[in-house]
GROMACS .gro file of N, CA, C and O in nm:
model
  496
    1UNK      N    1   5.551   8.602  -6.894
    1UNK     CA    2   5.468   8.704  -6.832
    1UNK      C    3   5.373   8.763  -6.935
    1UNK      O    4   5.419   8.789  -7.046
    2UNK      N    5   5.275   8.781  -6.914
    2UNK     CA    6   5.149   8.820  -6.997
    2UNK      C    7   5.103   8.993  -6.899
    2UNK      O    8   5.081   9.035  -6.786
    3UNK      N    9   5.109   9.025  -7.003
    3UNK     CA   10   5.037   9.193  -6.962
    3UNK      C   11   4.890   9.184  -7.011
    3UNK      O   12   4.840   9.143  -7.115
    4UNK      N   13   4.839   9.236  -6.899
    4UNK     CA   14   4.668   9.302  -7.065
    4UNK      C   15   4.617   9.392  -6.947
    4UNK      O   16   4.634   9.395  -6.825
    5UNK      N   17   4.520   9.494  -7.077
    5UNK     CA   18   4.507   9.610  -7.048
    5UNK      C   19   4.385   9.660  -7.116
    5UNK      O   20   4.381   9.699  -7.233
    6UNK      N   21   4.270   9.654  -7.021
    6UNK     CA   22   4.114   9.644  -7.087
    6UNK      C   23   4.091   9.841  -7.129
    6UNK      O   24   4.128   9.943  -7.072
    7UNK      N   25   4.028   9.819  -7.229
    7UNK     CA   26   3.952   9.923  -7.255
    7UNK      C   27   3.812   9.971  -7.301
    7UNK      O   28   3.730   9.879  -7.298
    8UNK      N   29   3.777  10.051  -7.330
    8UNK     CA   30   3.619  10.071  -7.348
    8UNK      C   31   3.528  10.085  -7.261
    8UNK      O   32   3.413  10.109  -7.297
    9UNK      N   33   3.570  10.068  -7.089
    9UNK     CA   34   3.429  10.104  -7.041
    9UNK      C   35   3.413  10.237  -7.041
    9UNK      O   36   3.496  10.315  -7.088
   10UNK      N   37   3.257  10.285  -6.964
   10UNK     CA   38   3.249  10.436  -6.957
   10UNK      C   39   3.100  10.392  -6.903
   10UNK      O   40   3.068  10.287  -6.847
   11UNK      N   41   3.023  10.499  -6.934
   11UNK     CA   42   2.917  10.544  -6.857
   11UNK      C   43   2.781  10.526  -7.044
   11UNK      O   44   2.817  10.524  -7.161
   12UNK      N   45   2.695  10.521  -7.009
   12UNK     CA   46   2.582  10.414  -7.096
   12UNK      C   47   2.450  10.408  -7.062
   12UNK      O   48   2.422  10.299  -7.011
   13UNK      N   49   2.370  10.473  -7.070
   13UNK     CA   50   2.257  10.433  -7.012
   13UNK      C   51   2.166  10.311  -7.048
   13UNK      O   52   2.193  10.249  -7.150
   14UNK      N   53   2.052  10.268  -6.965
   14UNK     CA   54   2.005  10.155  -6.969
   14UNK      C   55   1.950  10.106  -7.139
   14UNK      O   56   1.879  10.174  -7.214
   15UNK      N   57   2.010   9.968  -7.169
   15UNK     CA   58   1.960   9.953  -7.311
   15UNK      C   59   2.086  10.006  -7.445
   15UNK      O   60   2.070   9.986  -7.565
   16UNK      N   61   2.157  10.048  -7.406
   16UNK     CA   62   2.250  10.113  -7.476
   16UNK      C   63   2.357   9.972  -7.455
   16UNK      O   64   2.346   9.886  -7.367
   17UNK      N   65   2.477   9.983  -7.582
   17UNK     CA   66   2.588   9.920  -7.608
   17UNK      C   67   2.729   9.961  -7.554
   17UNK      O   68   2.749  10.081  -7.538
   18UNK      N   69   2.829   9.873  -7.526
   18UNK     CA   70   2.939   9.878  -7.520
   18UNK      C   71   3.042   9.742  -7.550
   18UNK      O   72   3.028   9.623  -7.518
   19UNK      N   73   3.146   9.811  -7.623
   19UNK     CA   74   3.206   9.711  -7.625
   19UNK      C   75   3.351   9.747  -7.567
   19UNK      O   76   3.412   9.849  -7.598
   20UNK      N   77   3.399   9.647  -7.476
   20UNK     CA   78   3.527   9.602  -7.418
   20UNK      C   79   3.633   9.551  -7.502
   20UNK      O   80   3.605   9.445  -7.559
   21UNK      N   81   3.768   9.610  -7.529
   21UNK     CA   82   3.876   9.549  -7.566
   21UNK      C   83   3.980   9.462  -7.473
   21UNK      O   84   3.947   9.475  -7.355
   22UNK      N   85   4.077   9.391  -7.488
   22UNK     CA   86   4.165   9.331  -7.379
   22UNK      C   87   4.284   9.316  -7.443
   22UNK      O   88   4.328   9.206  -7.475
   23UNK      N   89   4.353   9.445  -7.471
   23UNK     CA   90   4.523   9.381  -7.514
   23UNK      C   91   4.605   9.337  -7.409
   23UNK      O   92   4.620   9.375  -7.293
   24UNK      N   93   4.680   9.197  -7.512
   24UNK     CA   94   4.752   9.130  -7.467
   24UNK      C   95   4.919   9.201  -7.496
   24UNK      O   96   4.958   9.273  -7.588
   25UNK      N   97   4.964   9.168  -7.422
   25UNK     CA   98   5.104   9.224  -7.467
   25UNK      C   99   5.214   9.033  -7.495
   25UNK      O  100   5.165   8.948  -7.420
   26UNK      N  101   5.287   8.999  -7.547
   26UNK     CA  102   5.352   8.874  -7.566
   26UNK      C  103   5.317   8.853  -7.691
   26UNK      O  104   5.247   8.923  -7.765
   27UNK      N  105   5.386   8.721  -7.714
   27UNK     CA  106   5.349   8.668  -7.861
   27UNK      C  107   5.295   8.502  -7.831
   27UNK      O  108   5.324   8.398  -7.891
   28UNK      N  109   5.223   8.521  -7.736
   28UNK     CA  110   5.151   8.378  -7.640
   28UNK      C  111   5.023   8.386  -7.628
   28UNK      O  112   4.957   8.313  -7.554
   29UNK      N  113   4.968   8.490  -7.715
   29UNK     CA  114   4.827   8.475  -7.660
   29UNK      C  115   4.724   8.389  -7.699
   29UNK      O  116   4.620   8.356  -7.642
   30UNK      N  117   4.777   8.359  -7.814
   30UNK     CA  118   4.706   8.197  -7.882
   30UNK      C  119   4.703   8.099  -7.781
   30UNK      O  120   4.623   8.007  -7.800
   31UNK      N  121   4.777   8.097  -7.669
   31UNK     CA  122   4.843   7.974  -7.588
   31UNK      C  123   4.698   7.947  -7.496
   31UNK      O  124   4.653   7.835  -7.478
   32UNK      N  125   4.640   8.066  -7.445
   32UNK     CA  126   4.565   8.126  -7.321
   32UNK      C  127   4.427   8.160  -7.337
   32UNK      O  128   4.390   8.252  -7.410
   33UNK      N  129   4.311   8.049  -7.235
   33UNK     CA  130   4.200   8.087  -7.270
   33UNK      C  131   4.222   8.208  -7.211
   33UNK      O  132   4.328   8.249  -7.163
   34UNK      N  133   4.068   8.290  -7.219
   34UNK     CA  134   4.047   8.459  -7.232
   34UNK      C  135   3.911   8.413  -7.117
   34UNK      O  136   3.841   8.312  -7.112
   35UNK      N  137   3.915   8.552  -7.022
   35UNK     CA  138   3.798   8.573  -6.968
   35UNK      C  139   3.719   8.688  -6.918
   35UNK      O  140   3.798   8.782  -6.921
   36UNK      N  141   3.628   8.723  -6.883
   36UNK     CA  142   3.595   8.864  -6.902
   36UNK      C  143   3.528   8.830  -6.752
   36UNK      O  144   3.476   8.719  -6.742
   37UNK      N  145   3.524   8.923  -6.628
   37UNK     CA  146   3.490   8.928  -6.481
   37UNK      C  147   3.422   9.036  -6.467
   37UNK      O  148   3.410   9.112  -6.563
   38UNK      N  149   3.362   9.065  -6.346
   38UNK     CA  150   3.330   9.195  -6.325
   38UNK      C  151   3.304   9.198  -6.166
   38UNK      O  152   3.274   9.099  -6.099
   39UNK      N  153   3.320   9.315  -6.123
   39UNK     CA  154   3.288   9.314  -5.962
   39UNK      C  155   3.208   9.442  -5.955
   39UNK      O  156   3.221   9.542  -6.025
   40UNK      N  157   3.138   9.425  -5.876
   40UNK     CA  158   3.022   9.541  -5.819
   40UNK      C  159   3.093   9.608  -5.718
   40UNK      O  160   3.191   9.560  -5.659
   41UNK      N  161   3.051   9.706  -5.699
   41UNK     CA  162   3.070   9.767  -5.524
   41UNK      C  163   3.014   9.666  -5.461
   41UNK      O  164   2.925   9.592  -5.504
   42UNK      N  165   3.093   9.660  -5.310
   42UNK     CA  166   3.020   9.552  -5.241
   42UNK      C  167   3.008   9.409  -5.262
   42UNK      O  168   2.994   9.329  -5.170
   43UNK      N  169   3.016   9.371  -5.410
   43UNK     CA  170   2.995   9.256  -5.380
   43UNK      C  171   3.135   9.152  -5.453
   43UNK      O  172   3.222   9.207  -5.521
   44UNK      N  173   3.135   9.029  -5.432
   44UNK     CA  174   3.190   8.977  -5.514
   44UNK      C  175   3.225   8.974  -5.637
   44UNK      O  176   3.146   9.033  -5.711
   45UNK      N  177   3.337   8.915  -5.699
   45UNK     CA  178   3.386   8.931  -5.814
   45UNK      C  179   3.323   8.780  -5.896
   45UNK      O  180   3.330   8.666  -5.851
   46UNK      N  181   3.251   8.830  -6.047
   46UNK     CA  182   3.185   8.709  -6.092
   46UNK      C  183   3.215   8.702  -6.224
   46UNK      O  184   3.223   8.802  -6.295
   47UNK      N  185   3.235   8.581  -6.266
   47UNK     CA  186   3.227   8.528  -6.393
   47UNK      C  187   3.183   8.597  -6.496
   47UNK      O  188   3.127   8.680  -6.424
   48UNK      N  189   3.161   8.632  -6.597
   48UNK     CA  190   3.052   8.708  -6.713
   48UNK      C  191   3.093   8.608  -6.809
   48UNK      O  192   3.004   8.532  -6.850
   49UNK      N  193   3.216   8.593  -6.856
   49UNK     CA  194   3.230   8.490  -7.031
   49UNK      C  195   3.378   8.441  -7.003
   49UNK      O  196   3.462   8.455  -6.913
   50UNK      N  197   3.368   8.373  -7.127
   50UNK     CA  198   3.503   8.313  -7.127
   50UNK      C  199   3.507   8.221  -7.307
   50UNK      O  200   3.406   8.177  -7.362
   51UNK      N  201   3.652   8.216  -7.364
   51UNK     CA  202   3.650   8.200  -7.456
   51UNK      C  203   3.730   8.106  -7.469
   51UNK      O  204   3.825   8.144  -7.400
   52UNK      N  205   3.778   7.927  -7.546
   52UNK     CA  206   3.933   7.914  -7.524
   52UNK      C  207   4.005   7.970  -7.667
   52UNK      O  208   3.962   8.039  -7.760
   53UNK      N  209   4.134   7.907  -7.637
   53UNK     CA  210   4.217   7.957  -7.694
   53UNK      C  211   4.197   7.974  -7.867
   53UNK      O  212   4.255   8.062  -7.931
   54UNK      N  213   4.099   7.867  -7.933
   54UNK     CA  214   4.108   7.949  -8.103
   54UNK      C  215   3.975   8.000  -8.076
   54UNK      O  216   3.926   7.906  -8.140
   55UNK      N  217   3.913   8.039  -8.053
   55UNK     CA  218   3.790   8.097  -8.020
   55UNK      C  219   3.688   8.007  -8.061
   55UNK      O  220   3.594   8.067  -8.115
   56UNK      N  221   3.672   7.867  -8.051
   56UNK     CA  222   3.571   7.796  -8.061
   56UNK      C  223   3.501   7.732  -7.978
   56UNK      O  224   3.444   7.633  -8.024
   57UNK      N  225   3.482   7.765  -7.833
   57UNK     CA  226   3.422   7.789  -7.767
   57UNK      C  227   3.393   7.852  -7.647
   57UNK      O  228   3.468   7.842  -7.550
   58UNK      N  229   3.283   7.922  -7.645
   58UNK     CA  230   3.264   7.967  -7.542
   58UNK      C  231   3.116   7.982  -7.473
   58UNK      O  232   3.005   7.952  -7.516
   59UNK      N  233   3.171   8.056  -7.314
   59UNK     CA  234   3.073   8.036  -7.232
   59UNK      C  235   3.022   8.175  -7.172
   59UNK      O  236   3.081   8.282  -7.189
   60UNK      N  237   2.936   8.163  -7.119
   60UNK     CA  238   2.868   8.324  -7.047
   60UNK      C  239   2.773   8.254  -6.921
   60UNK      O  240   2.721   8.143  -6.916
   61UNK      N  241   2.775   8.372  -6.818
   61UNK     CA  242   2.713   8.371  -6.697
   61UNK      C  243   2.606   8.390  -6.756
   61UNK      O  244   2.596   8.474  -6.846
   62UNK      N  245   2.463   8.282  -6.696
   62UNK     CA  246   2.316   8.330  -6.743
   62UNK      C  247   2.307   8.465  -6.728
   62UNK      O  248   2.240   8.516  -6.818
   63UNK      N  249   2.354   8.547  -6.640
   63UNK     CA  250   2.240   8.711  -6.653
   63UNK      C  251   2.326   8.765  -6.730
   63UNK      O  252   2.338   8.882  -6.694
   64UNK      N  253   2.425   8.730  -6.860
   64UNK     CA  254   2.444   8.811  -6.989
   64UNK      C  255   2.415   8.731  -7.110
   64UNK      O  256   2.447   8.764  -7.225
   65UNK      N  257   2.368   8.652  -7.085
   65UNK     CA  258   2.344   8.502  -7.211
   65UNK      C  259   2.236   8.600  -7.269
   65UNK      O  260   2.150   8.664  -7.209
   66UNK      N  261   2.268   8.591  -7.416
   66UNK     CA  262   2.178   8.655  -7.534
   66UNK      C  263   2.201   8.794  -7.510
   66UNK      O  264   2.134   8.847  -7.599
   67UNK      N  265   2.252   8.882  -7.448
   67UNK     CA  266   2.291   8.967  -7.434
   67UNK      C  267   2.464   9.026  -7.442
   67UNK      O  268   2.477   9.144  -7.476
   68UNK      N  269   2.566   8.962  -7.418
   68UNK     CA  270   2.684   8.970  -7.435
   68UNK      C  271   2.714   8.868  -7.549
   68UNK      O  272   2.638   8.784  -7.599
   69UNK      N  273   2.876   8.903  -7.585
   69UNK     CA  274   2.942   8.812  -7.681
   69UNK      C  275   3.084   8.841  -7.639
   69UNK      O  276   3.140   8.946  -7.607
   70UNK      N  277   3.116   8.748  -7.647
   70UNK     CA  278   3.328   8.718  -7.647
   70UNK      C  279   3.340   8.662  -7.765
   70UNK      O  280   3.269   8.576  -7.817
   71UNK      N  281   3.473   8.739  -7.823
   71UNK     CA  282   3.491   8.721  -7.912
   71UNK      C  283   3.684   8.741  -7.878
   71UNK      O  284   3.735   8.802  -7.784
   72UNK      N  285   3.752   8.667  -7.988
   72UNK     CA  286   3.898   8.741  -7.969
   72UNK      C  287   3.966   8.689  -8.077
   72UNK      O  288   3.937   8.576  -8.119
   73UNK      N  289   4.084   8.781  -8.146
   73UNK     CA  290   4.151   8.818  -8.257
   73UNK      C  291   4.271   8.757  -8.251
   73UNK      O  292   4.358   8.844  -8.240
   74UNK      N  293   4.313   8.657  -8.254
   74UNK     CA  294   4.477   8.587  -8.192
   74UNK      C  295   4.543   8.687  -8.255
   74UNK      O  296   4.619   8.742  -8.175
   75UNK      N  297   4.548   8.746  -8.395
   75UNK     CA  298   4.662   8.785  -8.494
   75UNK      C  299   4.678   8.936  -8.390
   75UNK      O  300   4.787   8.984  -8.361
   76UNK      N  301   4.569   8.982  -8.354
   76UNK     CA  302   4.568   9.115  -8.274
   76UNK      C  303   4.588   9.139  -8.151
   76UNK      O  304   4.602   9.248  -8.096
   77UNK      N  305   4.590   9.011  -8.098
   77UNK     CA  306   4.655   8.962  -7.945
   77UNK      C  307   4.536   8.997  -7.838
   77UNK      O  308   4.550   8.975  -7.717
   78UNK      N  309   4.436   9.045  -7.885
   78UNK     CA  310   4.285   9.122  -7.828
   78UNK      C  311   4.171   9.035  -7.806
   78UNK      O  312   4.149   8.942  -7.883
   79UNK      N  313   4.088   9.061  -7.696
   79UNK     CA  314   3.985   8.961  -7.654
   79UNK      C  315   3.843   9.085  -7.653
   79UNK      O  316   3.831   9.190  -7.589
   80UNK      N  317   3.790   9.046  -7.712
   80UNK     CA  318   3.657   9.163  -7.674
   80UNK      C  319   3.524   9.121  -7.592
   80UNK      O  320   3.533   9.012  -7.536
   81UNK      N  321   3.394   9.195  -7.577
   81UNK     CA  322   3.273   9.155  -7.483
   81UNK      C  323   3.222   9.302  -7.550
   81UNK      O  324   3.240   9.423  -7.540
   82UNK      N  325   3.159   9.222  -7.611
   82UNK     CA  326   3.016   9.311  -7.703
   82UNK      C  327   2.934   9.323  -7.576
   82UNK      O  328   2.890   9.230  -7.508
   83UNK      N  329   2.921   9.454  -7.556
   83UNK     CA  330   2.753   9.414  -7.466
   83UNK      C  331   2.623   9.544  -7.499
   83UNK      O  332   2.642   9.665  -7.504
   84UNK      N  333   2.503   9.477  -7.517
   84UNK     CA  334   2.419   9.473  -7.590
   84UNK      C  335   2.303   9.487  -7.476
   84UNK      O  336   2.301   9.396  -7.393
   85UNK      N  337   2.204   9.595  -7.463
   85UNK     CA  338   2.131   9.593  -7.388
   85UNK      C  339   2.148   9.604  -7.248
   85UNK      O  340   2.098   9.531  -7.162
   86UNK      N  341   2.220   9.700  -7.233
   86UNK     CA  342   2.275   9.703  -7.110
   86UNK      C  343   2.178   9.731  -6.968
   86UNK      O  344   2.077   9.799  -6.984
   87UNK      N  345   2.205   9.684  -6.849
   87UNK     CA  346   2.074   9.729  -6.754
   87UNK      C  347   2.220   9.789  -6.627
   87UNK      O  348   2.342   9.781  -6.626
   88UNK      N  349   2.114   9.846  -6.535
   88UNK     CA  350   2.184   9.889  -6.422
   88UNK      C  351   2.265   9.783  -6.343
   88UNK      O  352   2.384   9.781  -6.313
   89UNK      N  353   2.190   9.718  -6.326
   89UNK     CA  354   2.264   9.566  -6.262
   89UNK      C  355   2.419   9.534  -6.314
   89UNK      O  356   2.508   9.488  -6.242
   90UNK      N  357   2.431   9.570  -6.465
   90UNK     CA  358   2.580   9.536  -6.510
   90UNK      C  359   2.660   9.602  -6.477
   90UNK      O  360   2.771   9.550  -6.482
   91UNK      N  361   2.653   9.755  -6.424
   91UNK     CA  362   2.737   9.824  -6.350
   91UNK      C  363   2.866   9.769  -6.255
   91UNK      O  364   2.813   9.736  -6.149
   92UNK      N  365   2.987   9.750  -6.247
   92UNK     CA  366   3.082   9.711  -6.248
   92UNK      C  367   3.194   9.753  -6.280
   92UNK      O  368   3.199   9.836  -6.371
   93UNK      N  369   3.327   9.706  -6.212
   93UNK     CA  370   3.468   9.721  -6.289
   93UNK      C  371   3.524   9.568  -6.356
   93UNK      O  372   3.567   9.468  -6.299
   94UNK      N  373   3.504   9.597  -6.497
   94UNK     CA  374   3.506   9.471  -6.565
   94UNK      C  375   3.659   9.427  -6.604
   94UNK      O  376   3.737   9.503  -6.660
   95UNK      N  377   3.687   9.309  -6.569
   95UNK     CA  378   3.824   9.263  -6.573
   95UNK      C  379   3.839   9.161  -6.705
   95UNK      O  380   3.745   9.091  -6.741
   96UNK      N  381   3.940   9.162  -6.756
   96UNK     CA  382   4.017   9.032  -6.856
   96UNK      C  383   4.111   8.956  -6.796
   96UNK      O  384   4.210   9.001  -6.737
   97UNK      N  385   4.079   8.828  -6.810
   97UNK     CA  386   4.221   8.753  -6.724
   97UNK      C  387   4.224   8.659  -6.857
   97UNK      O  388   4.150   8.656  -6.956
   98UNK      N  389   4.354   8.571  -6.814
   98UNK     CA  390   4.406   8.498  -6.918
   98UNK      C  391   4.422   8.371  -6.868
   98UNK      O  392   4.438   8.383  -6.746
   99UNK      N  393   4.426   8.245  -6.903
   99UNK     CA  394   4.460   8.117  -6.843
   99UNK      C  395   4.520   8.034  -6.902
   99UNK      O  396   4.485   7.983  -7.008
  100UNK      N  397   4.613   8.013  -6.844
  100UNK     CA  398   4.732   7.855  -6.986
  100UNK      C  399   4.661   7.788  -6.944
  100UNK      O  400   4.675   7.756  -6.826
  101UNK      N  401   4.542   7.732  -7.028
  101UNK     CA  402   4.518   7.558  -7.000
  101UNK      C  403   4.435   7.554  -7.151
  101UNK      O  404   4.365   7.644  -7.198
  102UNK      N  405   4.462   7.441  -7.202
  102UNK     CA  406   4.361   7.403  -7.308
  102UNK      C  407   4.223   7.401  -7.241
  102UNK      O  408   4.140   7.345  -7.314
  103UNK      N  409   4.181   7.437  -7.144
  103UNK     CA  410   4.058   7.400  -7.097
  103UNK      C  411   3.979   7.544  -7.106
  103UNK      O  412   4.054   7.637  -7.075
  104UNK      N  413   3.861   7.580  -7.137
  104UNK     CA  414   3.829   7.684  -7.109
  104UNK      C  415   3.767   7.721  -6.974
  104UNK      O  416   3.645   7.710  -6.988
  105UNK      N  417   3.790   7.751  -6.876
  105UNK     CA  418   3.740   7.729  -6.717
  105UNK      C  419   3.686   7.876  -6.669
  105UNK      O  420   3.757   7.977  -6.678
  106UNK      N  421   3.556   7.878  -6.618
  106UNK     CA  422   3.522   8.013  -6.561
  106UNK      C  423   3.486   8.016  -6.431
  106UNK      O  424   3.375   8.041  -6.385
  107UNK      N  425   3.605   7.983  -6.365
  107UNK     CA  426   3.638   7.987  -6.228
  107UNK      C  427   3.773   8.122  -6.202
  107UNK      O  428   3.892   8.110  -6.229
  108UNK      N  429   3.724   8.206  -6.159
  108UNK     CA  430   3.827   8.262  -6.171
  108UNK      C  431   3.974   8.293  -6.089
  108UNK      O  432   4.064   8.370  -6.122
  109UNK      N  433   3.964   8.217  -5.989
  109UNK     CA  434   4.159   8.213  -5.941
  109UNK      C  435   4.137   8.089  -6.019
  109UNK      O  436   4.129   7.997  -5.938
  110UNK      N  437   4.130   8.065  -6.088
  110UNK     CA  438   4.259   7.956  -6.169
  110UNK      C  439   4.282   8.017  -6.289
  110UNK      O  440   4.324   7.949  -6.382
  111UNK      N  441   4.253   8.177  -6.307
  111UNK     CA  442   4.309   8.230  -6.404
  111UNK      C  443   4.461   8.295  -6.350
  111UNK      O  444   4.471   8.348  -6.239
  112UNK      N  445   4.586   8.282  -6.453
  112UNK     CA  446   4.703   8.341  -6.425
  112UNK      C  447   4.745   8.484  -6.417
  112UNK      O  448   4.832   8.534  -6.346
  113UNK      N  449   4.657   8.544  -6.513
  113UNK     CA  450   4.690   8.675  -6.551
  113UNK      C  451   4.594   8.748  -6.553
  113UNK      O  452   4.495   8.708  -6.614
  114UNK      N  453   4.588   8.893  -6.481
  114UNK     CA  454   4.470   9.004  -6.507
  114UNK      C  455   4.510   9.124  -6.538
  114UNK      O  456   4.614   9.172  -6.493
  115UNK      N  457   4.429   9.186  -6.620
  115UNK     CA  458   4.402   9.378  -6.614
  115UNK      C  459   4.349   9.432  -6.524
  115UNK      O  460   4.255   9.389  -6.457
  116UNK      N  461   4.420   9.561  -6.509
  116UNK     CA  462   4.366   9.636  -6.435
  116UNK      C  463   4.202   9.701  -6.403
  116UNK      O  464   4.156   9.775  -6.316
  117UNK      N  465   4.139   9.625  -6.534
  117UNK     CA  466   3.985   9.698  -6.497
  117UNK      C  467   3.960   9.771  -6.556
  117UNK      O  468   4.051   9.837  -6.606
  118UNK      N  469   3.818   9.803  -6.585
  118UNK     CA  470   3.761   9.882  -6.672
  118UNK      C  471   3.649   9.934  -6.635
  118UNK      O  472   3.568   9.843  -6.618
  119UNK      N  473   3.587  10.072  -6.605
  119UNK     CA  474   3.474  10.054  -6.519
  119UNK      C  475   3.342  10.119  -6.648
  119UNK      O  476   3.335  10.210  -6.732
  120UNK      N  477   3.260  10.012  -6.597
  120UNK     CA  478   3.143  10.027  -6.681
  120UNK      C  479   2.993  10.089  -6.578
  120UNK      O  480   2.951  10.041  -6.473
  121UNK      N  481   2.952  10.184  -6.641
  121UNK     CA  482   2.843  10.230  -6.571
  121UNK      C  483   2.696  10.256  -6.629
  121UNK      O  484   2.677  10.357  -6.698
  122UNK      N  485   2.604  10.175  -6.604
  122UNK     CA  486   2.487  10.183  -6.666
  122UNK      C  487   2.371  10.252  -6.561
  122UNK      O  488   2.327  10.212  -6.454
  123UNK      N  489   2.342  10.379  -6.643
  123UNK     CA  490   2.225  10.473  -6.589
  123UNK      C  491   2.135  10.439  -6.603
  123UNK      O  492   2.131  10.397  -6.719
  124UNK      N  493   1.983  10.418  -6.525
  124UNK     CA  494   1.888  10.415  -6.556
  124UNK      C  495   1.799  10.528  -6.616
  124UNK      O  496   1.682  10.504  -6.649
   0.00000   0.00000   0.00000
């Protein structure tokens, strides 16, 4: 069983930074790619990044490419999402999920494990 438990969102206005933490709780988190979600009011829940398991590669949804980063700390059990330039549009409750597969996949039910959310709010 894998716990995690995002932190860092808040409120930001447009153009401004935040960065997201994702503790893991276990001693498995090396095992598990990392992924970072987000859902709007209203709408669907979407992709943003994803990392695999030693952090050598990863991926991002075009509308945060050059603008976000995933990054994650195995020794610290933590997954992060730099975000950089923030616009209203990113407004969301941003999720971390976890996935046992050597594969890094940003589909998200085929992730196993999620946090409860983090809500990020960008003012114009």
């Amino acid at each position: 069983q894998v716990q995690l438990a995002e932190s860092g969102g808040g409120l930001v206005q447009a153009g401004g930074s935040l960065r997201l933490s994702c503790a893991s709780s276990g001693r498995t988190f090396s095992s598990y790619a990392m992924g970072w979600f987000r859902q709007a009011p209203g709408k669907e829940r979407e992709f943003v990044a994803a990392i695999g398991r030693s952090g050598g590669d990863t991926y991002y949804a075009d509308s945060v490419k050059g603008r976000f980063t995933i990054s994650r700390d195995n020794a610290k059990n933590t997954v992060y999402l730099q975000m950089n330039s923030l616009k209203p549009e990113d407004t969301a409750v941003y999720y971390c999920a976890a996935d046992n597969t050597p594969v890094t996949r940003t589909t998200g039910y085929l992730y196993d494990y999620w946090g409860q959310g983090t809500q990020v709010t960008v003012s114009s």
